[in-house]
Amino acid sequence: MFRPKLPDVPNLPTTTVTPQQVHAPAPSAGRPLVGVGAGAVAAVVVIGIVLTALLAAVAISAVSVAIAAVVLRSLVSNAYKR
């Protein structure tokens, strides 16, 4: 009563498929042979974002080092004056 009844699986006829030959179109002179896909465009965008972030990190580090150098120079010059 509580057991599920599975439907009968029909027997499908088997057919043989013969492979068809597909000829690639000849490349035209005005068109490049390899197209640029969406993956390539996405990769270029990601690389650009990463390089921009690295450049910003280097710039921020350089500014912070310059500020630290000015502060240390100020502290050292005040110590010699006293």
PDB file of C-alpha atoms in Angstrom:
ATOM      1  CA  MET A   1       0.000   0.000   0.000  1.00  0.00           C
ATOM      2  CA  PHE A   2       2.749   2.480   0.892  1.00  0.00           C
ATOM      3  CA  ARG A   3       5.279   1.232  -1.656  1.00  0.00           C
ATOM      4  CA  PRO A   4       5.752   3.499  -4.669  1.00  0.00           C
ATOM      5  CA  LYS A   5       5.180   1.973  -8.041  1.00  0.00           C
ATOM      6  CA  LEU A   6       7.782   2.840 -10.641  1.00  0.00           C
ATOM      7  CA  PRO A   7       6.651   3.310 -14.223  1.00  0.00           C
ATOM      8  CA  ASP A   8       7.674   0.713 -16.756  1.00  0.00           C
ATOM      9  CA  VAL A   9      10.633   1.722 -18.918  1.00  0.00           C
ATOM     10  CA  PRO A  10       9.706   1.446 -22.575  1.00  0.00           C
ATOM     11  CA  ASN A  11      12.173  -0.299 -24.856  1.00  0.00           C
ATOM     12  CA  LEU A  12      13.512   2.244 -27.313  1.00  0.00           C
ATOM     13  CA  PRO A  13      14.505   1.051 -30.764  1.00  0.00           C
ATOM     14  CA  THR A  14      18.203   1.244 -31.425  1.00  0.00           C
ATOM     15  CA  THR A  15      19.328   3.106 -34.515  1.00  0.00           C
ATOM     16  CA  THR A  16      22.748   3.420 -35.999  1.00  0.00           C
ATOM     17  CA  VAL A  17      23.977   6.915 -36.734  1.00  0.00           C
ATOM     18  CA  THR A  18      26.395   7.417 -39.567  1.00  0.00           C
ATOM     19  CA  PRO A  19      28.749  10.364 -39.089  1.00  0.00           C
ATOM     20  CA  GLN A  20      28.484  13.080 -41.688  1.00  0.00           C
ATOM     21  CA  GLN A  21      31.492  14.923 -42.938  1.00  0.00           C
ATOM     22  CA  VAL A  22      31.424  18.638 -42.323  1.00  0.00           C
ATOM     23  CA  HIS A  23      33.729  20.838 -44.338  1.00  0.00           C
ATOM     24  CA  ALA A  24      35.112  23.939 -42.662  1.00  0.00           C
ATOM     25  CA  PRO A  25      34.591  27.133 -44.648  1.00  0.00           C
ATOM     26  CA  ALA A  26      37.664  28.591 -46.292  1.00  0.00           C
ATOM     27  CA  PRO A  27      38.972  31.673 -44.452  1.00  0.00           C
ATOM     28  CA  SER A  28      38.441  34.924 -46.262  1.00  0.00           C
ATOM     29  CA  ALA A  29      41.287  37.371 -46.795  1.00  0.00           C
ATOM     30  CA  GLY A  30      39.650  40.263 -44.917  1.00  0.00           C
ATOM     31  CA  ARG A  31      38.703  38.367 -41.761  1.00  0.00           C
ATOM     32  CA  PRO A  32      41.089  37.120 -39.077  1.00  0.00           C
ATOM     33  CA  LEU A  33      41.282  33.371 -38.662  1.00  0.00           C
ATOM     34  CA  VAL A  34      40.816  33.335 -34.887  1.00  0.00           C
ATOM     35  CA  GLY A  35      37.932  35.284 -33.352  1.00  0.00           C
ATOM     36  CA  VAL A  36      38.160  36.989 -29.994  1.00  0.00           C
ATOM     37  CA  GLY A  37      35.842  35.256 -27.584  1.00  0.00           C
ATOM     38  CA  ALA A  38      34.133  36.552 -24.484  1.00  0.00           C
ATOM     39  CA  GLY A  39      36.611  34.651 -22.318  1.00  0.00           C
ATOM     40  CA  ALA A  40      39.557  36.482 -23.833  1.00  0.00           C
ATOM     41  CA  VAL A  41      37.878  39.836 -23.327  1.00  0.00           C
ATOM     42  CA  ALA A  42      37.069  38.962 -19.719  1.00  0.00           C
ATOM     43  CA  ALA A  43      40.670  37.880 -19.118  1.00  0.00           C
ATOM     44  CA  VAL A  44      42.005  41.173 -20.469  1.00  0.00           C
ATOM     45  CA  VAL A  45      39.583  43.127 -18.277  1.00  0.00           C
ATOM     46  CA  VAL A  46      40.542  41.149 -15.161  1.00  0.00           C
ATOM     47  CA  ILE A  47      44.259  41.581 -15.864  1.00  0.00           C
ATOM     48  CA  GLY A  48      43.720  45.320 -16.345  1.00  0.00           C
ATOM     49  CA  ILE A  49      41.879  45.585 -13.028  1.00  0.00           C
ATOM     50  CA  VAL A  50      44.596  43.641 -11.197  1.00  0.00           C
ATOM     51  CA  LEU A  51      47.394  45.749 -12.676  1.00  0.00           C
ATOM     52  CA  THR A  52      45.542  48.951 -11.821  1.00  0.00           C
ATOM     53  CA  ALA A  53      45.066  47.774  -8.236  1.00  0.00           C
ATOM     54  CA  LEU A  54      48.762  46.917  -7.964  1.00  0.00           C
ATOM     55  CA  LEU A  55      49.731  50.329  -9.307  1.00  0.00           C
ATOM     56  CA  ALA A  56      47.445  52.024  -6.782  1.00  0.00           C
ATOM     57  CA  ALA A  57      48.932  49.929  -3.953  1.00  0.00           C
ATOM     58  CA  VAL A  58      52.471  50.910  -4.959  1.00  0.00           C
ATOM     59  CA  ALA A  59      51.482  54.584  -5.153  1.00  0.00           C
ATOM     60  CA  ILE A  60      49.853  54.506  -1.707  1.00  0.00           C
ATOM     61  CA  SER A  61      52.899  52.742  -0.256  1.00  0.00           C
ATOM     62  CA  ALA A  62      55.227  55.346  -1.768  1.00  0.00           C
ATOM     63  CA  VAL A  63      53.173  58.199  -0.335  1.00  0.00           C
ATOM     64  CA  SER A  64      53.129  56.619   3.128  1.00  0.00           C
ATOM     65  CA  VAL A  65      56.903  56.044   3.037  1.00  0.00           C
ATOM     66  CA  ALA A  66      57.445  59.660   1.981  1.00  0.00           C
ATOM     67  CA  ILE A  67      55.276  60.926   4.842  1.00  0.00           C
ATOM     68  CA  ALA A  68      57.122  58.692   7.311  1.00  0.00           C
ATOM     69  CA  ALA A  69      60.462  60.021   6.012  1.00  0.00           C
ATOM     70  CA  VAL A  70      59.326  63.640   6.459  1.00  0.00           C
ATOM     71  CA  VAL A  71      58.132  62.927   9.993  1.00  0.00           C
ATOM     72  CA  LEU A  72      61.368  61.135  10.941  1.00  0.00           C
ATOM     73  CA  ARG A  73      63.454  63.918   9.410  1.00  0.00           C
ATOM     74  CA  SER A  74      61.500  66.447  11.425  1.00  0.00           C
ATOM     75  CA  LEU A  75      61.984  64.478  14.633  1.00  0.00           C
ATOM     76  CA  VAL A  76      65.701  64.009  14.063  1.00  0.00           C
ATOM     77  CA  SER A  77      66.322  67.673  13.173  1.00  0.00           C
ATOM     78  CA  ASN A  78      64.426  68.817  16.300  1.00  0.00           C
ATOM     79  CA  ALA A  79      66.500  66.463  18.452  1.00  0.00           C
ATOM     80  CA  TYR A  80      69.772  68.026  17.188  1.00  0.00           C
ATOM     81  CA  LYS A  81      68.541  71.582  17.782  1.00  0.00           C
ATOM     82  CA  ARG A  82      67.881  70.960  21.476  1.00  0.00           C
TER      83      ARG A  82
END
